[in-house]
Coordinates of C-alpha atoms (C1' of nucleotides) in Angstrom, one line a residue:
Chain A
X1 CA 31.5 -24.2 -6.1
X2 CA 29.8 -24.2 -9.4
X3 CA 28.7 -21.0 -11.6
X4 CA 25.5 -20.5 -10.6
X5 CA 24.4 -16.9 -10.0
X6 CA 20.9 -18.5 -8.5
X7 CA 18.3 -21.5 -8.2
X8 CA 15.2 -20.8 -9.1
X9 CA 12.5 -23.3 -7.3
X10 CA 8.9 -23.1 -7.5
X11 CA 7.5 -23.7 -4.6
X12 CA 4.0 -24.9 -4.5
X13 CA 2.3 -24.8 -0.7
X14 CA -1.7 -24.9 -0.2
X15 CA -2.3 -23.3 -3.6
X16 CA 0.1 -20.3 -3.3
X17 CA 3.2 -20.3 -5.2
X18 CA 6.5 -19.0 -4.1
X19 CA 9.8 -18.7 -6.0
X20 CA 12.8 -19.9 -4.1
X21 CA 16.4 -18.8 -5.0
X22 CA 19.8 -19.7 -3.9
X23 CA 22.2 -17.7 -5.6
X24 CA 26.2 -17.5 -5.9
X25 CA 28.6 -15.0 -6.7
X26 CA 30.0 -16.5 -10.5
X27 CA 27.3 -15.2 -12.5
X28 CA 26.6 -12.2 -10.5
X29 CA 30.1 -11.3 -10.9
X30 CA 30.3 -8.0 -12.9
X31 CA 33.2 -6.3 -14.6
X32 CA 32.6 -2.8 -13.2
X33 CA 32.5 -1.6 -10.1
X34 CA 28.8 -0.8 -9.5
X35 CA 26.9 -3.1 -11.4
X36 CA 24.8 -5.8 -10.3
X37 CA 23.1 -8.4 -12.6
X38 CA 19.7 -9.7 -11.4
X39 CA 18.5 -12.8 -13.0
X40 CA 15.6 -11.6 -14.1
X41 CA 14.4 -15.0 -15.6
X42 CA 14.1 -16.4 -11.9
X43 CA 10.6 -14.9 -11.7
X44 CA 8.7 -13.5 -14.9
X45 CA 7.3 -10.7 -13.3
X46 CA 10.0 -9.4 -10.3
X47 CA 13.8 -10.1 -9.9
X48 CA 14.3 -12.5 -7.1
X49 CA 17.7 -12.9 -7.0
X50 CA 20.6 -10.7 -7.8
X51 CA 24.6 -9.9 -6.0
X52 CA 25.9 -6.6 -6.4
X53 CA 29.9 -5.5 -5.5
X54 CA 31.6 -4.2 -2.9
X55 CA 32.3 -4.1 1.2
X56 CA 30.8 -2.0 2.4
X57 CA 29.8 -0.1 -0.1
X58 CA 27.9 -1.7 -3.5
X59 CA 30.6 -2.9 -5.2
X60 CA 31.8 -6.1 -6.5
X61 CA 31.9 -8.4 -3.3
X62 CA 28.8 -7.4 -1.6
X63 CA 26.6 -10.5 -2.1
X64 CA 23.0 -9.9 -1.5
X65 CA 20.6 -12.0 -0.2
X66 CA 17.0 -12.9 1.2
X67 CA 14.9 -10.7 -0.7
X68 CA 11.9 -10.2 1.4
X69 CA 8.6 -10.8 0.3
X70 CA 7.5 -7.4 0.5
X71 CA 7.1 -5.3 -3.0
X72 CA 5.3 -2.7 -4.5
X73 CA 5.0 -2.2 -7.7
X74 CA 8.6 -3.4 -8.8
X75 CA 10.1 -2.1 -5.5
X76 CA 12.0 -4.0 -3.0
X77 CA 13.8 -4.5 -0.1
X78 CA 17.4 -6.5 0.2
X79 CA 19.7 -7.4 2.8
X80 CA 23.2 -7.6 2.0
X81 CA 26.1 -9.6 3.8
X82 CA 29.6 -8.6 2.9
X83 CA 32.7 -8.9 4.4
X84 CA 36.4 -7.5 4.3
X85 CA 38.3 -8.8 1.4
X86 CA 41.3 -6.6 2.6
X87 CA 41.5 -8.5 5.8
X88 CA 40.5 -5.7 8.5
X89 CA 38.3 -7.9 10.4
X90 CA 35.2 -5.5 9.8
X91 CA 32.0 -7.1 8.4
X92 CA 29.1 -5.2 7.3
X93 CA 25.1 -5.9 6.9
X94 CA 23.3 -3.9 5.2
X95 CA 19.7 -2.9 4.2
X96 CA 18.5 -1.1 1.2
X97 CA 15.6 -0.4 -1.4
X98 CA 15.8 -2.1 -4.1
X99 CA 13.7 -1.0 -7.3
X100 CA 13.7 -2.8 -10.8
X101 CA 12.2 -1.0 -13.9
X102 CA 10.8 -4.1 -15.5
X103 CA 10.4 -2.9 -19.0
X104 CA 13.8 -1.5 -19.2
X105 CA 15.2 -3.5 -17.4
X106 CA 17.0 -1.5 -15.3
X107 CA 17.4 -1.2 -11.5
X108 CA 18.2 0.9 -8.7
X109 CA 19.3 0.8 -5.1
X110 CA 18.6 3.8 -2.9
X111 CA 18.4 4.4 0.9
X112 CA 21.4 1.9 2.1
X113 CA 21.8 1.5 5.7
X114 CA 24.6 -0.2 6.8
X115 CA 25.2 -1.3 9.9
X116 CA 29.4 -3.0 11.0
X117 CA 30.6 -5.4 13.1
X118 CA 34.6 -6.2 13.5
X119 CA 35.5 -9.8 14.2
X120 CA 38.6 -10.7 15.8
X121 CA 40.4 -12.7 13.1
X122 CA 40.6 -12.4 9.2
X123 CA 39.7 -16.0 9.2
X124 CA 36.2 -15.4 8.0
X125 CA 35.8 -19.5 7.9
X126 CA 36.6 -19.9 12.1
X127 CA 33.3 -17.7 12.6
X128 CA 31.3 -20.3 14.7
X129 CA 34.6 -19.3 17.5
X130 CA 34.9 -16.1 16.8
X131 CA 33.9 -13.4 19.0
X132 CA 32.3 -10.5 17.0
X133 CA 32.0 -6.6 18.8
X134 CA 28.7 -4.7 17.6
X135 CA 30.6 -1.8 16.0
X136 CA 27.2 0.6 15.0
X137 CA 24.4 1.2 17.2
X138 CA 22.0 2.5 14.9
X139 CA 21.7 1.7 11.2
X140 CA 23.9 4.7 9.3
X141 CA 22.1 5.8 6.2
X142 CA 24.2 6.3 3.1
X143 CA 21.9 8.2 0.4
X144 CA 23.5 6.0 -1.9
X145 CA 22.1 5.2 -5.1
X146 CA 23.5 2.6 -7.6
X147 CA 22.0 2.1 -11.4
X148 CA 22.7 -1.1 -13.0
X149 CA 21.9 -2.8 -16.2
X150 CA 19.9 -6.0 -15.5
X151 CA 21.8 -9.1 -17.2
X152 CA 19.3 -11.9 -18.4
X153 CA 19.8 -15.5 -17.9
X154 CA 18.5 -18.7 -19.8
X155 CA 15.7 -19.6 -16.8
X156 CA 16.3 -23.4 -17.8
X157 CA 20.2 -23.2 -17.6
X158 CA 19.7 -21.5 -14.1
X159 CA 17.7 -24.1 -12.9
X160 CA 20.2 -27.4 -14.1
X161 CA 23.2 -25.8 -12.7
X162 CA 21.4 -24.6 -9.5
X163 CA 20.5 -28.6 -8.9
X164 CA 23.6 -29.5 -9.4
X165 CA 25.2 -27.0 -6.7
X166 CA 23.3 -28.5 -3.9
X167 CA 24.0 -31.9 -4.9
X168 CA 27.7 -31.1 -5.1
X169 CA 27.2 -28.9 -1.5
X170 CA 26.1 -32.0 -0.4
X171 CA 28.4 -34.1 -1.4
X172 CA 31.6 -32.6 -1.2
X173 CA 33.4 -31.7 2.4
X174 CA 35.6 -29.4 0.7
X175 CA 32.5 -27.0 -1.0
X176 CA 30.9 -27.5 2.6
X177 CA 33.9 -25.6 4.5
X178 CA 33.6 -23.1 1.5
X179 CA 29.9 -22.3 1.7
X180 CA 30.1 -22.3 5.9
X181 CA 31.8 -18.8 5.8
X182 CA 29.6 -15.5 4.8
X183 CA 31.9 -13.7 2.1
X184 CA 30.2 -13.4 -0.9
X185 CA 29.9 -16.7 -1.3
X186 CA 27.4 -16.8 1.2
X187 CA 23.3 -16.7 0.4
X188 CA 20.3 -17.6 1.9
X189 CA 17.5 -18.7 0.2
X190 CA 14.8 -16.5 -0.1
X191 CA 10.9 -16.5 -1.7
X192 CA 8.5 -14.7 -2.5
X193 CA 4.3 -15.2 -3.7
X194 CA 3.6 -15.7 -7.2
X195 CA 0.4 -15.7 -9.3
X196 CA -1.0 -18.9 -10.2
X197 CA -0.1 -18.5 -13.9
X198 CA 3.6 -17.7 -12.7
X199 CA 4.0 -21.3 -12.1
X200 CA 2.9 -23.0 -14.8
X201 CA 4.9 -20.3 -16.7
X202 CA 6.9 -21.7 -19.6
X203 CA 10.5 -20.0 -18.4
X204 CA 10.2 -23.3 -15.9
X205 CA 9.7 -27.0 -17.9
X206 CA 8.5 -29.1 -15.6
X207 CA 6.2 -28.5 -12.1
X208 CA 8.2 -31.7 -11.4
X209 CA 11.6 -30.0 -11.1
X210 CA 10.5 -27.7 -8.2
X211 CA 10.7 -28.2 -4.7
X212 CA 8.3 -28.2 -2.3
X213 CA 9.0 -25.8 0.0
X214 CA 7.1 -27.9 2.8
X215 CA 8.1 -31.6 1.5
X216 CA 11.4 -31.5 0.4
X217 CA 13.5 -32.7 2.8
X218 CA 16.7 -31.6 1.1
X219 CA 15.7 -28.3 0.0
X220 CA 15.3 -27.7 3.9
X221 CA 18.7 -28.8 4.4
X222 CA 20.1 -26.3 2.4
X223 CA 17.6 -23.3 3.4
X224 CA 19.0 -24.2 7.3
X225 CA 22.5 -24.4 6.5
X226 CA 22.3 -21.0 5.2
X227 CA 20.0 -19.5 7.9
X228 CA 22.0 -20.9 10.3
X229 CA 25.6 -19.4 9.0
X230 CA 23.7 -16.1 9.2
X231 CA 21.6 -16.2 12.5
X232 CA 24.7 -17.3 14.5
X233 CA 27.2 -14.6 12.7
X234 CA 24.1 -12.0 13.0
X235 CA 23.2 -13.2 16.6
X236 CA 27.1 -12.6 18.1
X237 CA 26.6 -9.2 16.7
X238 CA 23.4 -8.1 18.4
X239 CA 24.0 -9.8 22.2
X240 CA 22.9 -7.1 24.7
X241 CA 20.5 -5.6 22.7
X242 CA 17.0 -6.1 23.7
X243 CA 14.1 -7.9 21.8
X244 CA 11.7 -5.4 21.0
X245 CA 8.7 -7.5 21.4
X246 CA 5.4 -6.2 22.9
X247 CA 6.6 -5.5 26.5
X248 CA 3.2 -4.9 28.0
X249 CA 2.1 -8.3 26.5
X250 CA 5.0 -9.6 29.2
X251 CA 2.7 -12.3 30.9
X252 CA 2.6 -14.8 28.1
X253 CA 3.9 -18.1 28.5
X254 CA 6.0 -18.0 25.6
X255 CA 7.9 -15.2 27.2
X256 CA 11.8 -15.2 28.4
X257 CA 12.4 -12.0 30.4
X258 CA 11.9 -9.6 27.7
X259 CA 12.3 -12.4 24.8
X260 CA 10.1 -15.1 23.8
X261 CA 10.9 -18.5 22.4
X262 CA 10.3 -18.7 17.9
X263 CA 9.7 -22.2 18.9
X264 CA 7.1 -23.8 17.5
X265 CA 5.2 -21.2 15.1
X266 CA 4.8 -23.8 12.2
X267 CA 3.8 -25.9 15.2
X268 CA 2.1 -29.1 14.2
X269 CA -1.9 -29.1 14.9
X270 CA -1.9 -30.5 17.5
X271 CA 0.1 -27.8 20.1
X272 CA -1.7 -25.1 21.2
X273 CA 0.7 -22.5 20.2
X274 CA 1.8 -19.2 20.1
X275 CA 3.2 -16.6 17.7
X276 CA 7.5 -16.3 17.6
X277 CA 8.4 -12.6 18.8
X278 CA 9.6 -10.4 16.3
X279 CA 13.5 -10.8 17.2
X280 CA 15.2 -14.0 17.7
X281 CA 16.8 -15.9 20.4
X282 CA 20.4 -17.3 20.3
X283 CA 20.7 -20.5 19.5
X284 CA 21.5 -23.1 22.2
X285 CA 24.7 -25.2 21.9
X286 CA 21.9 -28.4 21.4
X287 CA 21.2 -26.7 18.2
X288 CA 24.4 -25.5 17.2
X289 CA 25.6 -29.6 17.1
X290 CA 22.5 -30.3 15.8
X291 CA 23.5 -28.1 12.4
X292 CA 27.2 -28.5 12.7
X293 CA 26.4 -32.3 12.0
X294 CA 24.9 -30.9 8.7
X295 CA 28.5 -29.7 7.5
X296 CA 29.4 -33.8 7.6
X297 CA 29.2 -36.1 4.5
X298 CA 26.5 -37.4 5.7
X299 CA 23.6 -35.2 5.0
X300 CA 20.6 -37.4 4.2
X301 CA 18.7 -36.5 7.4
X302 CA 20.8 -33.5 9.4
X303 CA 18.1 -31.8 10.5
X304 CA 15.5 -32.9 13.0
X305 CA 11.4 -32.0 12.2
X306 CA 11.3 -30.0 15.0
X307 CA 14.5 -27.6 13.7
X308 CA 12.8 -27.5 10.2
X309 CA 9.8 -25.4 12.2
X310 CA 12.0 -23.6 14.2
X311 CA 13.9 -21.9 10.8
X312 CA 10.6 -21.7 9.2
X313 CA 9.5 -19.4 12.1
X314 CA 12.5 -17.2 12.1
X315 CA 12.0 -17.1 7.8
X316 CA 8.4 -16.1 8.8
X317 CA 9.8 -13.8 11.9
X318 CA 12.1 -12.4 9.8
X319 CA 9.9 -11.9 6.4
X320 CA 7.3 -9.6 8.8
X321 CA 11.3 -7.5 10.2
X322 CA 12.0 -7.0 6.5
X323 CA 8.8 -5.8 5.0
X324 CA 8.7 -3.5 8.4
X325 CA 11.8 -2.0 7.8
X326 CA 11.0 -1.5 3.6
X327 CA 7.3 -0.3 4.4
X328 CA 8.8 2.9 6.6
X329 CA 11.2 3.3 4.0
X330 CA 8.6 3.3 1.3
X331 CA 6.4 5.9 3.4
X332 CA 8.9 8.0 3.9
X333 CA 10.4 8.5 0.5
X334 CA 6.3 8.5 -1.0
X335 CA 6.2 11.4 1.9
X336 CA 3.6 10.4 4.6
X337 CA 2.9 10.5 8.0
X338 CA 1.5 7.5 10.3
X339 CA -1.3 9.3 10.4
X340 CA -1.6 9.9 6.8
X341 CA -1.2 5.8 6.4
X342 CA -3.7 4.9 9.2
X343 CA -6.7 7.6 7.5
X344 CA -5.4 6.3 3.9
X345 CA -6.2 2.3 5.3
X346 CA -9.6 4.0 6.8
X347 CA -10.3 5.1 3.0
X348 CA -8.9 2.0 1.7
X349 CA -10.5 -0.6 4.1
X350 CA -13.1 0.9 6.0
X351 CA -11.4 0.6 9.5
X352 CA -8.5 3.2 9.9
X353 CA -6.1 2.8 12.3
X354 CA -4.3 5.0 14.5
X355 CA -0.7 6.6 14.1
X356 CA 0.2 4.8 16.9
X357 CA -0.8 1.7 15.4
X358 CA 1.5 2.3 12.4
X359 CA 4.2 3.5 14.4
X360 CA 4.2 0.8 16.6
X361 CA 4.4 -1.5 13.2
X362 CA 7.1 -0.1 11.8
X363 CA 8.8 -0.6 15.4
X364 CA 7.6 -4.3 15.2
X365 CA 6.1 -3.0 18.6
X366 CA 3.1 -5.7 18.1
X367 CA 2.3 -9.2 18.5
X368 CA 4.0 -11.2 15.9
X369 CA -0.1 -12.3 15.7
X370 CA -1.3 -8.7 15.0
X371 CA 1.8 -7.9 12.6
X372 CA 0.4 -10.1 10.4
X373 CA -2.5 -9.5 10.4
X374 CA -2.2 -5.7 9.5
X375 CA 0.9 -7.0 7.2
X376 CA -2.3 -7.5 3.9
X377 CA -3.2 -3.7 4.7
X378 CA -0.3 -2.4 4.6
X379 CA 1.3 -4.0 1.1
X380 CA -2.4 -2.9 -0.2
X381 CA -1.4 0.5 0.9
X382 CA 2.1 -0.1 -0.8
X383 CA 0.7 -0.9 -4.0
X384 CA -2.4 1.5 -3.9
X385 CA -0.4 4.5 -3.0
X386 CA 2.4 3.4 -5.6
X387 CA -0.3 3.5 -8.6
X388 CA -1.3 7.0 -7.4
X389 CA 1.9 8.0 -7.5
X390 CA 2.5 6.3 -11.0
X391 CA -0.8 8.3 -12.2
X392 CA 0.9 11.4 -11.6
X393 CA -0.9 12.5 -8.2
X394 CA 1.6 14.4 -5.3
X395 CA 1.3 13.6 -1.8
X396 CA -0.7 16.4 -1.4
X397 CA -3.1 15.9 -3.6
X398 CA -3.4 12.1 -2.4
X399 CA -4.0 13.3 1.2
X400 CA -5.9 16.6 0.3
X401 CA -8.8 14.4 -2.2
X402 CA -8.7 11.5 -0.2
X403 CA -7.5 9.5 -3.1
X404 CA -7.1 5.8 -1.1
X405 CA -10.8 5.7 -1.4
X406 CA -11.0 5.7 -5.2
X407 CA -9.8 2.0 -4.4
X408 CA -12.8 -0.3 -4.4
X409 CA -13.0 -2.1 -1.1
X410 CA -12.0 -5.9 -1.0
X411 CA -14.7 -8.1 0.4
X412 CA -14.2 -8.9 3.7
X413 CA -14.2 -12.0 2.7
X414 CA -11.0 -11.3 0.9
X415 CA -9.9 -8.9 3.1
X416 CA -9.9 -12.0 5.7
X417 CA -8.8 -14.3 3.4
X418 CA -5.4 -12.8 2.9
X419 CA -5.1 -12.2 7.1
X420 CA -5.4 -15.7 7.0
X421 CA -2.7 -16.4 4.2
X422 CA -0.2 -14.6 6.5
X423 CA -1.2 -16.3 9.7
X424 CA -2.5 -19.0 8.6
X425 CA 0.1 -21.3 10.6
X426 CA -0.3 -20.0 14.3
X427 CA -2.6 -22.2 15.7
X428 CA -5.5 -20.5 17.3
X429 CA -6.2 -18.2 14.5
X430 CA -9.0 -16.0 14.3
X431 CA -10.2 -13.3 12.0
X432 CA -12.6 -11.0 13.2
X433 CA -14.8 -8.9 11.4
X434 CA -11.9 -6.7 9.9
X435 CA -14.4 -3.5 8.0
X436 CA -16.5 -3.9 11.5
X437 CA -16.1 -0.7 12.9
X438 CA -14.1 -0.3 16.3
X439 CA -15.9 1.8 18.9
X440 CA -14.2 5.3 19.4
X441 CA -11.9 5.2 22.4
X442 CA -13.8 7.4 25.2
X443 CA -11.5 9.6 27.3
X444 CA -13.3 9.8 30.8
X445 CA -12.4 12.9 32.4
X446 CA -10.8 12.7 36.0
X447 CA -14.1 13.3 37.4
X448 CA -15.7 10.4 36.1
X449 CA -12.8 8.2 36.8
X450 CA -12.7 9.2 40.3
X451 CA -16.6 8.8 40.5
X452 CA -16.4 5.4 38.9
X453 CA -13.5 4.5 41.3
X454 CA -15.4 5.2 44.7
X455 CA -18.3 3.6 43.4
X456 CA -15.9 0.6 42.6
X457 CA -14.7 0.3 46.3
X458 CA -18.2 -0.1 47.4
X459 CA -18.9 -2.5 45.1
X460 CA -16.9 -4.0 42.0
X461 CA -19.4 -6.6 40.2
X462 CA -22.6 -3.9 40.4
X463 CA -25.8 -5.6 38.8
X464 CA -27.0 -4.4 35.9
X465 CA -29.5 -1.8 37.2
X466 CA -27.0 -0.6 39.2
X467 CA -24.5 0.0 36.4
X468 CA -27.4 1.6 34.4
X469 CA -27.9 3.9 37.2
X470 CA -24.0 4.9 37.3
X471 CA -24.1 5.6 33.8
X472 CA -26.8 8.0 34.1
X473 CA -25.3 9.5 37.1
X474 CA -22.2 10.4 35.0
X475 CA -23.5 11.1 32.0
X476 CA -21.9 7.5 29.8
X477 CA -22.6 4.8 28.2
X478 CA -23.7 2.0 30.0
X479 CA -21.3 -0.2 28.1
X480 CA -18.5 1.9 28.9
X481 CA -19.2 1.8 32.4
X482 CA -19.2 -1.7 32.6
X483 CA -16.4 -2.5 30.3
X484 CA -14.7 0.0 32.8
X485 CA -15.7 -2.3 35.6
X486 CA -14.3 -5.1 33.7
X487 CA -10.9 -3.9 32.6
X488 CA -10.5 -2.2 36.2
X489 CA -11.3 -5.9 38.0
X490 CA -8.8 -6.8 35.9
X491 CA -6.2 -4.2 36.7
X492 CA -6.6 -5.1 40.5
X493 CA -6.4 -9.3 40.0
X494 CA -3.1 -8.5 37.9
X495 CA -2.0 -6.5 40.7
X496 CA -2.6 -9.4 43.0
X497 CA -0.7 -11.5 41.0
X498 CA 2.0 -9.5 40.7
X499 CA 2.4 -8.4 44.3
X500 CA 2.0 -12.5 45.1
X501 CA 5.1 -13.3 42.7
Chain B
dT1 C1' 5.5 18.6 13.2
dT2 C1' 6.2 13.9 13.7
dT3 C1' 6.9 9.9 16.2
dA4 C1' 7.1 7.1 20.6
dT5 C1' 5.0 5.5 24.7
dG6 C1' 2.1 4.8 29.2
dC7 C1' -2.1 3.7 30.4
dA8 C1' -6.4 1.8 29.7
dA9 C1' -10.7 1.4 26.6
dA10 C1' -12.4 -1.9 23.6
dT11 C1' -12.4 -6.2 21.7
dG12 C1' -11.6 -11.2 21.4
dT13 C1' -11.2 -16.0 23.7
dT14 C1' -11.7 -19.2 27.4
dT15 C1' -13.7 -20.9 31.5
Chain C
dT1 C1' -24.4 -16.2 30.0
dA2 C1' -21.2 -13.8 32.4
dA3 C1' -16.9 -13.2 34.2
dA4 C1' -12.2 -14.0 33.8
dC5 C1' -8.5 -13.9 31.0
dA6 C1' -5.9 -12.3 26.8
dT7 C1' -5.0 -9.1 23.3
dT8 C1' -5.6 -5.2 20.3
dT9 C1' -5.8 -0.5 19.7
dG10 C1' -6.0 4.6 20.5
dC11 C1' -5.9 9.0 23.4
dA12 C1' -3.0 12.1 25.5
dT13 C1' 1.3 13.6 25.8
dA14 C1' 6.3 13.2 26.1
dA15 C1' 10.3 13.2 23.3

DNA sequence: TTTATGCAAATGTTT
DNA sequence: TAAACATTTGCATAA
């Protein structure tokens, strides 16, 4: 295992750039209890890396890992993986805020959720056979708070040693059984956008030394291993819980029972394909061989095409979870409502959306699809709300003077061009008009319901006069009367079909 | 008071 | 072009 504390890679994809990090434990190591040292070189202008300590609690074996791409401001999320140095066969993964005072460089953790598992052996190494008992059922929230004095690191020194950990990881069976178990010396890679001028900063030499996040075959390799380690110890842990993906969107063809397949998101151009739901499968023995061949000497090509897509749907799968989970967090500690977030994207954008709408984000109760494409909203809310804040404005005051509209409005040319950044690799993309304003749901009252009904049973495809005459009759909107017509043919053939299966 | 949810209105895509 | 088919979104209200 060498001393790194992280890689650094710049990763260069369709002219966005995104800053990749591996880290390790040695030069996150920190003499008190407490402290955590973020590299802050790794990215000029947000940490992207850091470990703190602890089990359990922050302290000096918690590693952390897979900073999600979600910020405001200099806030962020973090996951953390630890596990039980005193052998009690309890592992813990956690979620917190994480927020770094650039100029001071100083940062703080706040809002940790933890949530335990106990394993059935102290071996943390056997984990691929060991059976592992979901301990909590709901994320526990811990109020805790940690300060810490950022440590910075020689950005050129990070990356030379960072290349020469995966090279040794790939070369040496003995580091290979050492990164395969998840104690602090496990990390996943992680990334998040940068600015143009980012890149071609000076803290990196050479655009050569980066990898290509699509291209490079090897960086995948490592970005899999890791996932993998963590998908199959996190997967054992959640087995009888239910994906929470958009149950009354149950008929597509992607869907298993109450799960759908993450196959096939970065799917080549030529599938027609869907978007992965929002929690992850298991993955099938095929797969587990598949990546168990990648702990063997022989890593030149471990991992087929097809499993580089799969990981780089659950990286995207799990990117939208993260920012989810940090963007209620976020909202709760700046002090809104739903509602307040849905009238402040109305101010913001032009289109507001509804508290169920946000609530159903935040319970990643959507499409995969339609998370991200509210996902550019809602960071613009992040980092519109955060300046307000930072101006000295209350909540009150924010919500009271309606101060999301002193925002000027993107174009919707932008607006659509960064719905399209997020989504731009499910196939069958679309961006509609997103400022175009959506019709005001009408609430028929039973009377016209039940008039609309008998006049359905008498005939469901009326011509057009005759639906101009039922809208007069009952006092709507002919378009509402025949979209009614619509949706309620459509009601009865899904009845059919479900009465035929 | 706030959030979650069933149902269906409205919108988008394919046939 | 219209209808079928698919998906997004919000009202009303339960929790």
């Amino acid at each position: 295992m060498s001393d790194v504390a992280s890689c650094p890679e710049k990763i260069c994809e369709g002219g966005e750039y995104y800053n990749e990090v591996i880290g390790t434990q040695d030069l996150c190591e920190t003499p008190n209890q407490g402290n955590i040292s973020p590299t802050t070189e790794c990215t000029p202008s947000h940490f992207s890396s850091f470990c703190s300590s602890g089990f359990g609690d922050l302290d000096s074996t918690t590693t952390f890992a897979n900073l999600p791409l979600t910020y405001a401001g200099n806030s962020y999320g973090a996951w953390s993986l630890s596990t039980d140095t005193n052998q009690t066969n309890f592992n813990n993964y956690g979620y917190c805020n994480y927020i770094q005072e650039i100029d001071n460089n100083t940062g703080v953790y706040q809002n940790y959720y933890t949530q335990g598992y106990h394993y059935n052996t102290p071996s943390i190494n056997n984990y691929t056979d060991v059976p592992m008992t979901y301990v909590t059922e709901t994320y526990e929230e811990r109020s805790q708070t940690t300060t810490f004095q950022a440590t910075t690191l020689e950005s050129s020194q990070i990356l030379e040693n960072t290349c020469n950990q995966i090279t040794e990881y790939h070369r040496e069976d003995s580091q290979i059984e050492e990164l395969s178990g998840y104690d602090q010396r496990y990390n996943t890679p992680q990334y998040h956008m940068l600015e143009k001028e980012d890149c071609n900063s000076k803290n990196f030499t050479t655009k050569e030394q980066y990898y290509d996040f699509n291209y490079s075959q090897e960086m995948m390799e490592v970005i899999e291993f890791f996932r993998f380690n963590k998908k199959s110890i996190f997967e054992k842990s959640i087995q009888g819980i239910d994906c929470n993906y958009d149950s009354n969107n149950d008929n597509s063809n992607d869907n298993i029972g109450n799960c759908v397949s993450v196959n096939d998101l970065v799917g080549d151009d030529q599938e027609d394909v869907g978007c992965p739901p929002l929690k992850v499968q298991k993955m099938d023995t095929e797969d587990k061989s598949m990546v168990e061949g990648a702990t063997t000497t022989n890593l030149q090509i471990p991992f087929p095409q097809e499993l580089t897509k799969k990981f780089q749907n659950e990286m995207i799968v799990e990117s939208i979870e993260v920012f989810a989970a940090s963007f209620k967090n976020q909202r709760i500690s700046y002090g809104f409502t739903q509602g307040d977030v849905g009238r402040h994207i109305g101010l913001r954008f032009g289109n507001e959306f509804s508290q169920t709408t946000i609530s159903r984000f935040e319970a990643l109760n959507l499409s995969c699809k339609n998370m991200l494409k509210l996902k550019p909203k809602l960071e613009e809310w992040l980092i519109s709300t955060h300046q307000l804040f930072q101006q000295g404005y209350t909540a009150l005051e924010i919500n009271e003077n309606h101060l999301h509209n002193r925002f000027p409005k993107p174009s919707i040319a932008e607006q659509e061009a960064k719905q399209l950044a997020e989504i731009k690799k499910v196939k069958r993309q679309y961006i509609t008009d997103s400022s175009r304003k959506r019709r005001k749901r009408t609430n028929l009252v039973p009377e016209q319901r039940n008039s609309l009904y008998k006049r359905y049973l008498q005939n469901n495809r009326p011509s057009e006069e005759a639906l101009k005459e039922i809208a007069d009759d009952i006092g709507l909107d002919v378009n509402v009367v025949k979209i009614w017509f619509c949706n309620r043919r459509q009601k009865d053939r899904k009845c059919v079909k479900k009465d035929d299966a």
